[in-house]
Amino acid sequence: MFTVKQLSDLAGISPRTLHYYDEIGLLKPASHGDNGYRYYGEEALPRLQQILFFKELDFSLDEIRAIMAQPGFDVVHALQVHRQALLERVERLNRLIQTIDNTTLHLRGQFTMKKKDYFAGFSEEKQKQYEEEIRQRYGEKAFDARQRTRSNCLESQEANCLREGFQRC
């Protein structure tokens, strides 16, 4: 059994985060002690790991709860999906880094870039492919919720940037 402190230290999250996950029903403790402390069993480890992987992939807590509550949710399959999504993210980020490097060299006069190369890594087709994968893997409801969350986040980021005096974010 793990105390909140032990589990939060192990996972690199705050005790308050574990308390919140309990409050919203995302990660319930196995038991409560006479002192009111929460105690988590070994089964909490892969569940918390799943939550953190979904968060890493920008899913909201509501989306994570809905996905993990689906009948037949398969942790092994989810891990494979997470792995693939992270590999695709790494690949895309590497293309973006290469675009930055090429642009820097071009601006210094050390490399000639084609106009289309300025936008390597910014693929609208790839975004549509990711969206379709979310629909297939997690259903239309999860996709719609994700789109609303992303839209709200983008609007809030833009508002924050404007408040801070930035012209563009």
Short mmCIF file of C-alpha atoms in Angstrom, two decimals:
data_model
loop_
_atom_site.label_atom_id
_atom_site.label_comp_id
_atom_site.label_asym_id
_atom_site.label_seq_id
_atom_site.Cartn_x
_atom_site.Cartn_y
_atom_site.Cartn_z
CA MET A 1 0.00 0.00 0.00
CA PHE A 2 1.08 3.54 -0.77
CA THR A 3 0.23 6.73 1.08
CA VAL A 4 -0.65 9.79 -0.94
CA LYS A 5 2.84 11.16 -0.27
CA GLN A 6 4.55 7.95 -1.38
CA LEU A 7 2.52 7.64 -4.57
CA SER A 8 2.83 11.32 -5.45
CA ASP A 9 6.61 11.16 -4.95
CA LEU A 10 6.82 8.01 -7.04
CA ALA A 11 4.81 9.54 -9.90
CA GLY A 12 6.31 13.03 -9.70
CA ILE A 13 2.99 14.75 -9.05
CA SER A 14 1.65 16.69 -6.11
CA PRO A 15 -0.37 15.14 -3.29
CA ARG A 16 -3.08 17.68 -4.14
CA THR A 17 -3.30 16.18 -7.64
CA LEU A 18 -3.99 12.74 -6.16
CA HIS A 19 -6.61 14.25 -3.85
CA TYR A 20 -8.26 15.89 -6.86
CA TYR A 21 -8.18 12.67 -8.91
CA ASP A 22 -9.95 10.99 -5.98
CA GLU A 23 -12.53 13.81 -5.72
CA ILE A 24 -13.46 13.53 -9.41
CA GLY A 25 -13.47 9.72 -9.38
CA LEU A 26 -10.49 9.29 -11.69
CA LEU A 27 -8.21 7.48 -9.23
CA LYS A 28 -9.81 6.17 -6.09
CA PRO A 29 -7.72 4.91 -3.14
CA ALA A 30 -8.00 1.24 -2.23
CA SER A 31 -8.82 2.19 1.35
CA HIS A 32 -8.95 4.93 3.94
CA GLY A 33 -7.25 4.57 7.30
CA ASP A 34 -8.85 5.35 10.65
CA ASN A 35 -6.89 8.59 10.48
CA GLY A 36 -8.63 9.52 7.19
CA TYR A 37 -5.50 8.98 5.11
CA ARG A 38 -5.90 7.55 1.63
CA TYR A 39 -4.04 4.36 0.77
CA TYR A 40 -3.44 3.16 -2.78
CA GLY A 41 -2.72 -0.40 -3.84
CA GLU A 42 -0.48 -1.71 -6.61
CA GLU A 43 -3.42 -1.50 -9.03
CA ALA A 44 -3.21 2.30 -8.79
CA LEU A 45 0.22 2.34 -10.45
CA PRO A 46 -0.84 1.39 -14.01
CA ARG A 47 -4.04 3.43 -13.70
CA LEU A 48 -2.13 6.55 -12.65
CA GLN A 49 0.38 5.89 -15.41
CA GLN A 50 -2.47 5.80 -17.94
CA ILE A 51 -3.83 9.08 -16.63
CA LEU A 52 -0.42 10.72 -16.95
CA PHE A 53 0.09 9.35 -20.48
CA PHE A 54 -3.30 10.70 -21.58
CA LYS A 55 -2.46 14.07 -20.00
CA GLU A 56 0.88 14.06 -21.84
CA LEU A 57 -1.11 13.64 -25.04
CA ASP A 58 -3.25 16.70 -24.13
CA PHE A 59 -6.45 14.91 -23.15
CA SER A 60 -8.62 16.64 -20.55
CA LEU A 61 -9.43 14.90 -17.28
CA ASP A 62 -13.05 14.52 -18.41
CA GLU A 63 -11.89 12.84 -21.62
CA ILE A 64 -9.52 10.57 -19.69
CA ARG A 65 -12.26 9.55 -17.28
CA ALA A 66 -14.66 8.79 -20.16
CA ILE A 67 -12.08 6.75 -22.08
CA MET A 68 -10.90 4.75 -19.08
CA ALA A 69 -14.50 4.08 -17.97
CA GLN A 70 -15.43 2.48 -21.29
CA PRO A 71 -16.30 -1.20 -21.02
CA GLY A 72 -13.47 -3.25 -22.38
CA PHE A 73 -10.82 -0.56 -21.86
CA ASP A 74 -7.58 -2.45 -22.51
CA VAL A 75 -4.50 -1.09 -20.73
CA VAL A 76 -2.06 -2.98 -22.97
CA HIS A 77 -3.75 -1.66 -26.11
CA ALA A 78 -3.81 1.84 -24.62
CA LEU A 79 -0.07 1.62 -23.92
CA GLN A 80 0.55 0.63 -27.53
CA VAL A 81 -1.57 3.56 -28.72
CA HIS A 82 0.29 5.94 -26.38
CA ARG A 83 3.61 4.65 -27.66
CA GLN A 84 2.62 5.17 -31.28
CA ALA A 85 1.24 8.65 -30.58
CA LEU A 86 4.43 9.64 -28.77
CA LEU A 87 6.60 8.28 -31.59
CA GLU A 88 4.57 10.31 -34.09
CA ARG A 89 4.96 13.38 -31.90
CA VAL A 90 8.74 12.82 -31.72
CA GLU A 91 8.88 12.46 -35.50
CA ARG A 92 6.89 15.66 -36.02
CA LEU A 93 8.96 17.58 -33.47
CA ASN A 94 12.16 16.38 -35.15
CA ARG A 95 10.83 17.71 -38.49
CA LEU A 96 10.04 21.03 -36.83
CA ILE A 97 13.51 21.19 -35.27
CA GLN A 98 15.04 20.45 -38.66
CA THR A 99 12.92 23.27 -40.15
CA ILE A 100 14.25 25.64 -37.47
CA ASP A 101 17.84 24.56 -38.16
CA ASN A 102 17.41 24.92 -41.93
CA THR A 103 15.77 28.34 -41.56
CA THR A 104 18.56 29.53 -39.27
CA LEU A 105 21.19 28.36 -41.77
CA HIS A 106 19.25 29.97 -44.61
CA LEU A 107 18.98 33.30 -42.79
CA ARG A 108 22.73 33.20 -42.17
CA GLY A 109 23.31 32.59 -45.88
CA GLN A 110 24.70 29.08 -45.35
CA PHE A 111 21.81 27.14 -46.89
CA THR A 112 19.23 27.72 -49.61
CA MET A 113 15.66 26.87 -48.71
CA LYS A 114 12.76 26.28 -51.04
CA LYS A 115 9.63 28.22 -50.12
CA LYS A 116 7.69 25.09 -49.16
CA ASP A 117 10.53 24.02 -46.82
CA TYR A 118 9.71 26.91 -44.49
CA PHE A 119 6.62 24.94 -43.50
CA ALA A 120 7.97 21.40 -43.22
CA GLY A 121 6.39 19.77 -40.17
CA PHE A 122 3.23 21.89 -40.31
CA SER A 123 0.99 19.38 -42.02
CA GLU A 124 -2.78 19.90 -42.16
CA GLU A 125 -3.15 16.39 -43.59
CA LYS A 126 -1.31 14.90 -40.61
CA GLN A 127 -3.60 16.78 -38.22
CA LYS A 128 -6.64 15.33 -39.99
CA GLN A 129 -5.09 11.87 -39.73
CA TYR A 130 -4.61 12.32 -35.94
CA GLU A 131 -8.22 13.46 -35.60
CA GLU A 132 -9.48 10.41 -37.47
CA GLU A 133 -7.37 8.12 -35.25
CA ILE A 134 -8.94 9.69 -32.15
CA ARG A 135 -12.41 9.12 -33.59
CA GLN A 136 -11.64 5.47 -34.37
CA ARG A 137 -9.88 4.66 -31.11
CA TYR A 138 -12.01 6.54 -28.63
CA GLY A 139 -15.27 7.39 -30.38
CA GLU A 140 -16.96 10.48 -31.72
CA LYS A 141 -17.89 11.72 -28.23
CA ALA A 142 -14.25 11.78 -27.09
CA PHE A 143 -13.23 13.52 -30.32
CA ASP A 144 -15.90 16.22 -29.94
CA ALA A 145 -14.94 16.80 -26.30
CA ARG A 146 -11.27 17.03 -27.30
CA GLN A 147 -12.04 19.58 -30.03
CA ARG A 148 -14.02 21.73 -27.61
CA THR A 149 -11.21 21.55 -25.06
CA ARG A 150 -8.56 22.45 -27.65
CA SER A 151 -10.65 25.32 -28.96
CA ASN A 152 -11.18 26.69 -25.45
CA CYS A 153 -7.47 26.32 -24.67
CA LEU A 154 -6.42 28.11 -27.85
CA GLU A 155 -8.86 30.96 -27.18
CA SER A 156 -7.65 31.24 -23.58
CA GLN A 157 -3.98 31.19 -24.69
CA GLU A 158 -4.66 33.96 -27.17
CA ALA A 159 -6.47 36.00 -24.52
CA ASN A 160 -3.56 35.49 -22.09
CA CYS A 161 -1.05 36.57 -24.72
CA LEU A 162 -3.06 39.68 -25.52
CA ARG A 163 -3.34 40.53 -21.83
CA GLU A 164 0.43 40.17 -21.54
CA GLY A 165 0.94 42.54 -24.47
CA PHE A 166 2.05 40.09 -27.16
CA GLN A 167 0.91 40.72 -30.70
CA ARG A 168 1.27 37.07 -31.75
CA CYS A 169 1.66 33.81 -29.82
#
